[in-house]
Amino acid sequence: MARNREGLVLVLDVGPAMHSVLPDVEKACSMLLQKKLIYNKYDEVGIVVFGTEETGNELAREIGGYENVTVLRNIRVVDEVVAEHVKQLPRGTVAGDFLDALIVGMDMLIKMYGNAQKGKKRLCLITNAACPTKDPFEGTKDDQVSTIAMKIAAEGIKMESIVMRSNLNGDAHERVIEENDHLLNLFSSNAIAKTVNVESPLSLLGSLKTRRVAPVTLFRGDLEINPTMKIKVWVYKKVAEERLPTLKMYSDKAPPTDKFAKHEVKIDYDYKVTAESTEVIAPEERIKGFRYGRQVIPISPDQIETLKFKTDKGMKLLGFTEASNILRHYYMKDVNIVVPDPSKEKSVLAVSAIAREMKQINMVAIVRCVWRNGQSNAVVGVLTPNVSERDDTPDSFYFNVLPFAEDVREFPFPSFNKLPSSWKPDEQQQAVADNLVKMLDLAPSAKEEVLKPDLTPNPVLQRFYEYLELKSKSTDAALPPMDETFKRLIEQDPELISNNKSIMDSFRGSFEVKENPKLKKASKRLLRDKPSGSDDEDNRMITYEPNENKIDMVGDANPIQDFEAMISRRDKTDWTEKAITQMKNLIVKLVENCTDEGDKALECVLALRKGCVLEQVSFSISAFALKTFSNFFFHGVFLHM
Amino acid sequence: MELDPDDVFRDEDEDPENDFFQEKEASKEFVVYLIDASPKMFCSTCPSEEEDKQESHFHIAVSCIAQSLKAHIINRSNDEIAICFFNTREKKNLQDLNGVYVFNVPERDSIDRPTARLIKEFDLIEESFDKEIGSQTGIVSDSRENSLYSALWVAQALLRKGSLKTADKRMFLFTNEDDPFGSMRISVKEDMTRTTLQRAKDAQDLGISIELLPLSQPDKQFNITLFYKDLIGLNSDELTEFMPSVGQKLEDMKDQLKKRVLAKRIAKRITFVICDGLSIELNGYALLRPAIPGSITWLDSTTNLPVKVERSYICTDTGAIMQDPIQRIQPYKNQNIMFTVEELSQVKRISTGHLRLLGFKPLSCLKDYHNLKPSTFLYPSDKEVIGSTRAFIALHRSMIQLERFAVAFYGGTTPPRLVALVAQDEIESDGGQVEPPGINMIYLPYANDIRDIDELHSKPGVAAPRASDDQLKKASALMRRLELKDFSVCQFANPALQRHYAILQAIALDENELRETRDETLPDEEGMNRPAVVKAIEQFKQSIYGDDPDEESESGAKEKSKKRKAGDADDGKYDYIELAKTGKLKDLTVVELKTYLTANNLLVSGKKEVLINRILTHIGK
């Protein structure tokens, strides 16, 4: 087995109590194997099931005992058969002993690899750990487990136990469960072993790390407090998005008779001098240009190279600050973890001291980092403490990137207090909301935290691999519907809803919403159809729909709109003049005809004046007004004009 | 490759359809700089920053504008600006008014986007000013000439361009004359004051704001009450605050951070499903996104003309050019599994694009490593669904009150994600909004996105070293000493970006020197060297490393393996000295040579010959 290969034994509980969740176990394991087929196809896998009627394992044959443990598959390179196999796990009939099964699995790993391949041997147990284990021939169970754990540690086997308990009933089991949990804990403290407790099928799917990525350090070097004090640290990615595999493009151009066709597609980039011409330049004849106002300024690679911002590798402390100064939503990227160099005991201590004290007094550190020499930029980020809960794990920091001044877009939003009161909840509504926030609880103290990111699988990946499997069997397989288990992720939990039905109902009742009636379908579409960002140079201060812009008369009905529309017409130059003349005439008419329309006349005068200012037409409004209104008592109005 | 700058700032998974919902807010500015060029501006001086040197007010105004333009062209290159002097000897304006000179360069309208040439020539304006434009008081009592009035008129005429709906319009008025009509006869003065104020008011009525940047004499402060308070419309409350704020305003104009300013836009319109039968409307905004230097346009290096990139897909078997290939393959189980592009996008479409509430958790459940990418800010809207804001505010208040966050599933990204909705209360300081009120949507990783590094570093059964109480105490003292007071998250300018803009400016304007950009992200050396700080660090160091700070003890596996290596060499298979004598070292492999070097604590780097020489030297001793 080569360096970067893993030997894995799945130890699966198929006893009667597990039957209800076995479909999910099958899904999780099949996903794991599918990914191995794609990403780690030289990995080797064996499968052990326990709780079966029959017994079939080497230890039973050699020394007896180890009943109801069946080796479904010996450790072999992963292949399509095993991916198939794991989807049809047998349904067992007896309550199995997980310790027996673990020993069988361990024995397989040791026999296969011996002492080699430290850290590359993995034992994965999935059980409800609710069945009693047999007493050992000699000594206590604790002794026995400690011995096994030490053996596992010595052999460099990693162990993970996923304990699935959805709805355990009956207190008869309580003692057994307590004992089993205790035994599993013994593994954790004596070997590289972790136990994950899950309650829902969704968490079960998420609990099995299905993608094996060799951890690589991003940085090894000094965390510099000041030039005299440096702490040796290693930095890894803590979070990195797992994506769909990159699918290659396929060409069907080759004739079907061509047995050697590769069906590959090459992407070519041509750099054309102009869109029309066929003249093409070589990539190295191009030069980068950057916008400067309207122009594009070419900057040669040499100029960039000599002038650009230069960095030196290192992590430098800028200082500490109150944790409350760093709001959570400022974290910009996926997260790194900064661990002390494991070979430097003093660094482990220094990190431990700072991390623990940070947690104690609620402070965080601000650091400036350059991970590689010559990196194009420095990053500023925040170190937050990651105080280990396990005795054998060193304390460390999480590192999150913070934004630069340029990254922040300061847009003001109305304060909630300043909104009209009809938009704000009253006391009763607030109480209803409080109740909802309290009761629609995903982290009840007695139970597992629901939808914990650490245990929530990616539904899209799950679906892709499922589809891939189907397609491998039949090329025209249809896309399977969304897996039921994943409903818990995209919809509210019906149980939670029904338990809180009255709260949900009163929330619905208290907060009525309705479609805005003013926003008719047509206007919605209008909104949509309006091309965005059109900065209409010709748009006047007053804008109208273009079709309305063809007004050529100041009418009686809407004189002001007509006037404004006319004055803003740009198709001929004399519209302005025409508009003004017509407006004047209309005002005179209004004033002469009817005294009630004095207000309207006045509005018209104001519009006329505004139009004149806008159009830079010199026009003595007072002279006009005086002439027109000489018979009327309007002086109060004109004083302020 | 061509990048649209806005594309880069967009949430990667934004639906292009949503672009039509761009908020119609002023996205552009039209600015006219009005500079008083009266002789008084040239003879009044202020002590400059460099001692023993006096700067004229004219120089201050011009250099302030020059600085501001250099920031402007990067920050808001779509804005249109005009530069207009008044009280000039020559005249140049559309209205042909005396005493007003609109400065411009070829290939540019009088109000237009700034160009490199404009900035370059404006930088040199002081040299040519006397010859080309000239200074001359333009307010003459007898002829009723009023250059201030004319200047306002010209500026207003320039600002006719563009719709108010999409643009802000502003005038910046630089002057040191606080009483422009002071020397007039009383009747003339009243008349001129009245007409000038009316001119200003007309402009303001058209939505143009006038900002005054008064320059005070060293011995006599600019008296705003004489005339200008009416022109810019200050009430008595604002009056007292106005003059002290002026200096800051000038500084602000000069020292603008070069930062591309983007229009506020709704990144995404989101339907938030609170429960069956109750959905509210939210808008999502991208308030935090990594800034980049703007789009790259590829140019032909000989002509400097933009090149057009054309992409073509070529079948390697036949050489045929393909239209966008729609088939994708994934090798799996010794066959090529085929997917169409459509099928792949179907796979990703597992829910509606809505945001669905799933429940609530205490804030402590949101860990520091639960982060993938920048958050999205959510603010309610009653535009289409009335009642949205009310429900939003109620949940917002409850979450803040109860210190809980909402967990929701958001189908609007690819892949759809579990998100944390964290309520943020409004934070204000100095009358400005530091944090808007709303909810921040934080994208959570899935189980397989999270890596278990802790486990990798744990040694089963071996307790990891933990700090003692004394060490914790020293760490605490250190942290208190090194506390950054008033730290604000985004106080640092991006050093690489600022450098890039400096390079761009230097090249565009043919400047000889690169503007110095300071790297603000480096530690504050002065602060770090304060004796109290040095002492706190020293004490912490002492508590960890003891008296012998250079001796970093190796622990665990590495030490053992080193020792073993050394041991291996001791009872090694070869007698190195014998081999060296007979010149047979070269027959050994590099690995074997290195074994010797390691065992004797020598460097193991270099080529084989180097290694042999090193061994020979060592044996020679």
mmCIF file of N, CA and C in Angstrom, chain A residues 536-630:
data_model
loop_
_atom_site.group_PDB
_atom_site.id
_atom_site.type_symbol
_atom_site.label_atom_id
_atom_site.label_comp_id
_atom_site.label_asym_id
_atom_site.label_seq_id
_atom_site.Cartn_x
_atom_site.Cartn_y
_atom_site.Cartn_z
ATOM 1 N N ASP A 536 -29.929 57.884 -17.966
ATOM 2 C CA ASP A 536 -30.447 58.607 -19.108
ATOM 3 C C ASP A 536 -29.942 60.043 -19.136
ATOM 4 N N GLU A 537 -29.021 60.275 -19.990
ATOM 5 C CA GLU A 537 -28.435 61.601 -20.110
ATOM 6 C C GLU A 537 -29.509 62.635 -20.444
ATOM 7 N N ASP A 538 -30.453 62.189 -21.226
ATOM 8 C CA ASP A 538 -31.446 63.144 -21.685
ATOM 9 C C ASP A 538 -32.603 63.288 -20.728
ATOM 10 N N ASN A 539 -32.616 62.415 -19.733
ATOM 11 C CA ASN A 539 -33.707 62.537 -18.789
ATOM 12 C C ASN A 539 -33.635 63.877 -18.096
ATOM 13 N N ARG A 540 -34.693 64.588 -18.164
ATOM 14 C CA ARG A 540 -34.728 65.869 -17.487
ATOM 15 C C ARG A 540 -35.018 65.607 -16.031
ATOM 16 N N MET A 541 -35.094 66.697 -15.341
ATOM 17 C CA MET A 541 -35.446 66.577 -13.948
ATOM 18 C C MET A 541 -36.790 65.859 -13.799
ATOM 19 N N ILE A 542 -37.647 66.162 -14.709
ATOM 20 C CA ILE A 542 -38.964 65.554 -14.672
ATOM 21 C C ILE A 542 -38.965 64.465 -15.731
ATOM 22 N N THR A 543 -39.234 63.249 -15.304
ATOM 23 C CA THR A 543 -39.216 62.186 -16.294
ATOM 24 C C THR A 543 -40.600 61.590 -16.465
ATOM 25 N N TYR A 544 -40.884 61.261 -17.668
ATOM 26 C CA TYR A 544 -42.159 60.614 -17.967
ATOM 27 C C TYR A 544 -41.899 59.438 -18.858
ATOM 28 N N GLU A 545 -42.890 58.641 -18.988
ATOM 29 C CA GLU A 545 -42.785 57.555 -19.950
ATOM 30 C C GLU A 545 -42.561 58.169 -21.324
ATOM 31 N N PRO A 546 -41.779 57.545 -22.144
ATOM 32 C CA PRO A 546 -41.420 58.131 -23.432
ATOM 33 C C PRO A 546 -42.638 58.455 -24.298
ATOM 34 N N ASN A 547 -43.648 57.567 -24.236
ATOM 35 C CA ASN A 547 -44.787 57.808 -25.120
ATOM 36 C C ASN A 547 -45.569 59.048 -24.694
ATOM 37 N N GLU A 548 -45.480 59.343 -23.400
ATOM 38 C CA GLU A 548 -46.172 60.533 -22.932
ATOM 39 C C GLU A 548 -45.407 61.789 -23.305
ATOM 40 N N ASN A 549 -44.219 61.579 -23.726
ATOM 41 C CA ASN A 549 -43.350 62.710 -23.992
ATOM 42 C C ASN A 549 -43.711 63.449 -25.280
ATOM 43 N N LYS A 550 -44.673 62.920 -25.981
ATOM 44 C CA LYS A 550 -45.007 63.515 -27.272
ATOM 45 C C LYS A 550 -46.081 64.606 -27.151
ATOM 46 N N ILE A 551 -46.249 65.102 -25.966
ATOM 47 C CA ILE A 551 -47.274 66.120 -25.759
ATOM 48 C C ILE A 551 -46.881 67.420 -26.471
ATOM 49 N N ASP A 552 -47.821 67.942 -27.220
ATOM 50 C CA ASP A 552 -47.472 69.159 -27.945
ATOM 51 C C ASP A 552 -48.424 70.312 -27.629
ATOM 52 N N MET A 553 -49.221 70.159 -26.608
ATOM 53 C CA MET A 553 -50.137 71.229 -26.222
ATOM 54 C C MET A 553 -50.288 71.265 -24.724
ATOM 55 N N VAL A 554 -50.389 72.470 -24.198
ATOM 56 C CA VAL A 554 -50.707 72.577 -22.778
ATOM 57 C C VAL A 554 -52.220 72.596 -22.689
ATOM 58 N N GLY A 555 -52.791 71.465 -22.235
ATOM 59 C CA GLY A 555 -54.243 71.356 -22.177
ATOM 60 C C GLY A 555 -54.793 71.878 -20.862
ATOM 61 N N ASP A 556 -56.115 71.877 -20.752
ATOM 62 C CA ASP A 556 -56.735 72.389 -19.530
ATOM 63 C C ASP A 556 -56.692 71.385 -18.387
ATOM 64 N N ALA A 557 -56.748 70.116 -18.743
ATOM 65 C CA ALA A 557 -56.902 69.085 -17.715
ATOM 66 C C ALA A 557 -55.666 68.975 -16.819
ATOM 67 N N ASN A 558 -54.516 68.753 -17.442
ATOM 68 C CA ASN A 558 -53.278 68.622 -16.662
ATOM 69 C C ASN A 558 -52.234 69.605 -17.165
ATOM 70 N N PRO A 559 -52.500 70.853 -16.998
ATOM 71 C CA PRO A 559 -51.624 71.833 -17.645
ATOM 72 C C PRO A 559 -50.176 71.727 -17.185
ATOM 73 N N ILE A 560 -49.990 71.452 -15.889
ATOM 74 C CA ILE A 560 -48.619 71.469 -15.368
ATOM 75 C C ILE A 560 -47.811 70.318 -15.966
ATOM 76 N N GLN A 561 -48.423 69.104 -15.949
ATOM 77 C CA GLN A 561 -47.727 67.962 -16.529
ATOM 78 C C GLN A 561 -47.442 68.199 -18.011
ATOM 79 N N ASP A 562 -48.461 68.714 -18.696
ATOM 80 C CA ASP A 562 -48.277 68.958 -20.125
ATOM 81 C C ASP A 562 -47.116 69.902 -20.362
ATOM 82 N N PHE A 563 -47.116 70.943 -19.555
ATOM 83 C CA PHE A 563 -46.084 71.957 -19.722
ATOM 84 C C PHE A 563 -44.698 71.368 -19.480
ATOM 85 N N GLU A 564 -44.602 70.603 -18.379
ATOM 86 C CA GLU A 564 -43.292 70.031 -18.039
ATOM 87 C C GLU A 564 -42.842 69.044 -19.102
ATOM 88 N N ALA A 565 -43.827 68.307 -19.619
ATOM 89 C CA ALA A 565 -43.474 67.339 -20.651
ATOM 90 C C ALA A 565 -42.987 68.046 -21.912
ATOM 91 N N MET A 566 -43.696 69.109 -22.242
ATOM 92 C CA MET A 566 -43.339 69.828 -23.462
ATOM 93 C C MET A 566 -41.978 70.487 -23.351
ATOM 94 N N ILE A 567 -41.783 71.089 -22.185
ATOM 95 C CA ILE A 567 -40.554 71.861 -22.021
ATOM 96 C C ILE A 567 -39.344 70.938 -22.021
ATOM 97 N N SER A 568 -39.584 69.680 -21.654
ATOM 98 C CA SER A 568 -38.439 68.769 -21.626
ATOM 99 C C SER A 568 -38.280 68.018 -22.942
ATOM 100 N N ARG A 569 -39.104 68.298 -23.909
ATOM 101 C CA ARG A 569 -38.921 67.644 -25.213
ATOM 102 C C ARG A 569 -37.656 68.154 -25.871
ATOM 103 N N ARG A 570 -36.980 67.236 -26.484
ATOM 104 C CA ARG A 570 -35.687 67.629 -27.053
ATOM 105 C C ARG A 570 -35.650 67.439 -28.575
ATOM 106 N N ASP A 571 -36.777 66.996 -29.118
ATOM 107 C CA ASP A 571 -36.721 66.681 -30.547
ATOM 108 C C ASP A 571 -36.667 67.939 -31.415
ATOM 109 N N LYS A 572 -37.217 69.031 -30.886
ATOM 110 C CA LYS A 572 -37.081 70.288 -31.627
ATOM 111 C C LYS A 572 -36.758 71.371 -30.625
ATOM 112 N N THR A 573 -36.119 72.407 -31.084
ATOM 113 C CA THR A 573 -35.685 73.409 -30.121
ATOM 114 C C THR A 573 -36.796 74.353 -29.699
ATOM 115 N N ASP A 574 -37.811 74.452 -30.527
ATOM 116 C CA ASP A 574 -38.797 75.494 -30.213
ATOM 117 C C ASP A 574 -39.885 75.032 -29.250
ATOM 118 N N TRP A 575 -39.784 73.795 -28.750
ATOM 119 C CA TRP A 575 -40.810 73.312 -27.819
ATOM 120 C C TRP A 575 -40.856 74.165 -26.562
ATOM 121 N N THR A 576 -39.694 74.545 -26.112
ATOM 122 C CA THR A 576 -39.631 75.304 -24.868
ATOM 123 C C THR A 576 -40.434 76.596 -25.010
ATOM 124 N N GLU A 577 -40.117 77.249 -26.098
ATOM 125 C CA GLU A 577 -40.778 78.530 -26.338
ATOM 126 C C GLU A 577 -42.286 78.347 -26.447
ATOM 127 N N LYS A 578 -42.655 77.299 -27.229
ATOM 128 C CA LYS A 578 -44.081 77.012 -27.430
ATOM 129 C C LYS A 578 -44.759 76.749 -26.089
ATOM 130 N N ALA A 579 -44.104 75.948 -25.307
ATOM 131 C CA ALA A 579 -44.678 75.573 -24.015
ATOM 132 C C ALA A 579 -44.905 76.802 -23.157
ATOM 133 N N ILE A 580 -43.908 77.665 -23.155
ATOM 134 C CA ILE A 580 -44.019 78.846 -22.300
ATOM 135 C C ILE A 580 -45.163 79.738 -22.773
ATOM 136 N N THR A 581 -45.238 79.919 -24.070
ATOM 137 C CA THR A 581 -46.305 80.760 -24.607
ATOM 138 C C THR A 581 -47.669 80.172 -24.259
ATOM 139 N N GLN A 582 -47.788 78.872 -24.491
ATOM 140 C CA GLN A 582 -49.085 78.248 -24.225
ATOM 141 C C GLN A 582 -49.446 78.321 -22.757
ATOM 142 N N MET A 583 -48.428 78.121 -21.928
ATOM 143 C CA MET A 583 -48.671 78.166 -20.490
ATOM 144 C C MET A 583 -49.146 79.544 -20.085
ATOM 145 N N LYS A 584 -48.492 80.539 -20.619
ATOM 146 C CA LYS A 584 -48.882 81.925 -20.305
ATOM 147 C C LYS A 584 -50.344 82.150 -20.678
ATOM 148 N N ASN A 585 -50.662 81.699 -21.888
ATOM 149 C CA ASN A 585 -52.032 81.897 -22.344
ATOM 150 C C ASN A 585 -53.025 81.202 -21.417
ATOM 151 N N LEU A 586 -52.649 79.997 -21.018
ATOM 152 C CA LEU A 586 -53.545 79.241 -20.164
ATOM 153 C C LEU A 586 -53.753 79.943 -18.827
ATOM 154 N N ILE A 587 -52.670 80.461 -18.295
ATOM 155 C CA ILE A 587 -52.779 81.154 -17.003
ATOM 156 C C ILE A 587 -53.726 82.336 -17.120
ATOM 157 N N VAL A 588 -53.518 83.087 -18.203
ATOM 158 C CA VAL A 588 -54.388 84.247 -18.412
ATOM 159 C C VAL A 588 -55.844 83.781 -18.486
ATOM 160 N N LYS A 589 -56.044 82.692 -19.207
ATOM 161 C CA LYS A 589 -57.397 82.176 -19.385
ATOM 162 C C LYS A 589 -57.991 81.768 -18.030
ATOM 163 N N LEU A 590 -57.169 81.047 -17.264
ATOM 164 C CA LEU A 590 -57.645 80.567 -15.971
ATOM 165 C C LEU A 590 -58.038 81.725 -15.072
ATOM 166 N N VAL A 591 -57.186 82.723 -15.070
ATOM 167 C CA VAL A 591 -57.421 83.853 -14.182
ATOM 168 C C VAL A 591 -58.658 84.617 -14.619
ATOM 169 N N GLU A 592 -58.773 84.778 -15.913
ATOM 170 C CA GLU A 592 -59.897 85.571 -16.414
ATOM 171 C C GLU A 592 -61.234 84.845 -16.264
ATOM 172 N N ASN A 593 -61.190 83.542 -16.514
ATOM 173 C CA ASN A 593 -62.461 82.815 -16.591
ATOM 174 C C ASN A 593 -63.122 82.577 -15.250
ATOM 175 N N CYS A 594 -62.346 82.204 -14.318
ATOM 176 C CA CYS A 594 -62.987 81.712 -13.105
ATOM 177 C C CYS A 594 -62.144 82.024 -11.888
ATOM 178 N N THR A 595 -62.738 82.587 -10.914
ATOM 179 C CA THR A 595 -61.987 82.972 -9.718
ATOM 180 C C THR A 595 -61.639 81.765 -8.867
ATOM 181 N N ASP A 596 -62.440 80.702 -8.934
ATOM 182 C CA ASP A 596 -62.169 79.515 -8.115
ATOM 183 C C ASP A 596 -60.827 78.885 -8.472
ATOM 184 N N GLU A 597 -60.431 79.096 -9.677
ATOM 185 C CA GLU A 597 -59.234 78.407 -10.143
ATOM 186 C C GLU A 597 -57.967 79.203 -9.874
ATOM 187 N N GLY A 598 -58.105 80.123 -8.970
ATOM 188 C CA GLY A 598 -56.925 80.903 -8.613
ATOM 189 C C GLY A 598 -55.758 80.019 -8.194
ATOM 190 N N ASP A 599 -56.061 78.991 -7.414
ATOM 191 C CA ASP A 599 -55.000 78.093 -6.948
ATOM 192 C C ASP A 599 -54.314 77.411 -8.110
ATOM 193 N N LYS A 600 -55.163 76.963 -9.030
ATOM 194 C CA LYS A 600 -54.615 76.261 -10.174
ATOM 195 C C LYS A 600 -53.733 77.202 -10.986
ATOM 196 N N ALA A 601 -54.207 78.405 -11.138
ATOM 197 C CA ALA A 601 -53.433 79.389 -11.880
ATOM 198 C C ALA A 601 -52.095 79.617 -11.197
ATOM 199 N N LEU A 602 -52.174 79.701 -9.897
ATOM 200 C CA LEU A 602 -50.948 79.942 -9.149
ATOM 201 C C LEU A 602 -49.960 78.793 -9.341
ATOM 202 N N GLU A 603 -50.487 77.564 -9.260
ATOM 203 C CA GLU A 603 -49.610 76.403 -9.471
ATOM 204 C C GLU A 603 -48.960 76.465 -10.845
ATOM 205 N N CYS A 604 -49.770 76.911 -11.799
ATOM 206 C CA CYS A 604 -49.243 77.009 -13.151
ATOM 207 C C CYS A 604 -48.124 78.043 -13.229
ATOM 208 N N VAL A 605 -48.332 79.147 -12.543
ATOM 209 C CA VAL A 605 -47.304 80.184 -12.560
ATOM 210 C C VAL A 605 -46.013 79.628 -11.966
ATOM 211 N N LEU A 606 -46.177 78.898 -10.852
ATOM 212 C CA LEU A 606 -44.989 78.337 -10.200
ATOM 213 C C LEU A 606 -44.270 77.370 -11.133
ATOM 214 N N ALA A 607 -45.061 76.550 -11.812
ATOM 215 C CA ALA A 607 -44.464 75.602 -12.742
ATOM 216 C C ALA A 607 -43.757 76.335 -13.873
ATOM 217 N N LEU A 608 -44.386 77.377 -14.301
ATOM 218 C CA LEU A 608 -43.808 78.169 -15.390
ATOM 219 C C LEU A 608 -42.476 78.755 -14.965
ATOM 220 N N ARG A 609 -42.466 79.273 -13.739
ATOM 221 C CA ARG A 609 -41.237 79.876 -13.250
ATOM 222 C C ARG A 609 -40.136 78.826 -13.142
ATOM 223 N N LYS A 610 -40.501 77.688 -12.607
ATOM 224 C CA LYS A 610 -39.536 76.606 -12.436
ATOM 225 C C LYS A 610 -38.975 76.201 -13.797
ATOM 226 N N GLY A 611 -39.891 76.111 -14.755
ATOM 227 C CA GLY A 611 -39.468 75.723 -16.098
ATOM 228 C C GLY A 611 -38.504 76.729 -16.685
ATOM 229 N N CYS A 612 -38.764 77.985 -16.430
ATOM 230 C CA CYS A 612 -37.899 79.024 -16.977
ATOM 231 C C CYS A 612 -36.507 78.957 -16.362
ATOM 232 N N VAL A 613 -36.486 78.727 -15.047
ATOM 233 C CA VAL A 613 -35.192 78.619 -14.380
ATOM 234 C C VAL A 613 -34.419 77.448 -14.969
ATOM 235 N N LEU A 614 -35.156 76.358 -15.109
ATOM 236 C CA LEU A 614 -34.552 75.129 -15.605
ATOM 237 C C LEU A 614 -33.992 75.317 -17.007
ATOM 238 N N GLU A 615 -34.753 75.993 -17.817
ATOM 239 C CA GLU A 615 -34.355 76.124 -19.217
ATOM 240 C C GLU A 615 -33.519 77.370 -19.466
ATOM 241 N N GLN A 616 -33.199 78.047 -18.416
ATOM 242 C CA GLN A 616 -32.345 79.231 -18.542
ATOM 243 C C GLN A 616 -32.986 80.278 -19.460
ATOM 244 N N VAL A 617 -34.307 80.334 -19.437
ATOM 245 C CA VAL A 617 -34.963 81.340 -20.244
ATOM 246 C C VAL A 617 -35.126 82.580 -19.381
ATOM 247 N N SER A 618 -34.597 83.671 -19.870
ATOM 248 C CA SER A 618 -34.766 84.882 -19.072
ATOM 249 C C SER A 618 -36.204 85.332 -19.257
ATOM 250 N N PHE A 619 -36.856 85.527 -18.192
ATOM 251 C CA PHE A 619 -38.278 85.792 -18.291
ATOM 252 C C PHE A 619 -38.674 86.414 -16.972
ATOM 253 N N SER A 620 -39.148 87.602 -17.053
ATOM 254 C CA SER A 620 -39.485 88.275 -15.808
ATOM 255 C C SER A 620 -40.856 87.829 -15.346
ATOM 256 N N ILE A 621 -40.823 86.964 -14.385
ATOM 257 C CA ILE A 621 -42.065 86.402 -13.894
ATOM 258 C C ILE A 621 -42.906 87.487 -13.228
ATOM 259 N N SER A 622 -42.223 88.370 -12.531
ATOM 260 C CA SER A 622 -42.994 89.377 -11.798
ATOM 261 C C SER A 622 -43.728 90.298 -12.773
ATOM 262 N N ALA A 623 -43.042 90.592 -13.860
ATOM 263 C CA ALA A 623 -43.675 91.454 -14.847
ATOM 264 C C ALA A 623 -44.923 90.780 -15.404
ATOM 265 N N PHE A 624 -44.748 89.497 -15.743
ATOM 266 C CA PHE A 624 -45.880 88.751 -16.281
ATOM 267 C C PHE A 624 -47.016 88.688 -15.261
ATOM 268 N N ALA A 625 -46.634 88.345 -14.050
ATOM 269 C CA ALA A 625 -47.632 88.176 -13.013
ATOM 270 C C ALA A 625 -48.375 89.483 -12.760
ATOM 271 N N LEU A 626 -47.611 90.527 -12.703
ATOM 272 C CA LEU A 626 -48.192 91.819 -12.417
ATOM 273 C C LEU A 626 -49.233 92.180 -13.472
ATOM 274 N N LYS A 627 -48.824 91.899 -14.719
ATOM 275 C CA LYS A 627 -49.711 92.219 -15.824
ATOM 276 C C LYS A 627 -50.995 91.382 -15.734
ATOM 277 N N THR A 628 -50.783 90.100 -15.483
ATOM 278 C CA THR A 628 -51.911 89.178 -15.506
ATOM 279 C C THR A 628 -52.831 89.342 -14.298
ATOM 280 N N PHE A 629 -52.181 89.497 -13.191
ATOM 281 C CA PHE A 629 -52.979 89.441 -11.972
ATOM 282 C C PHE A 629 -53.317 90.810 -11.402
ATOM 283 N N SER A 630 -53.110 91.807 -12.222
ATOM 284 C CA SER A 630 -53.278 93.156 -11.679
ATOM 285 C C SER A 630 -54.652 93.340 -11.049
#
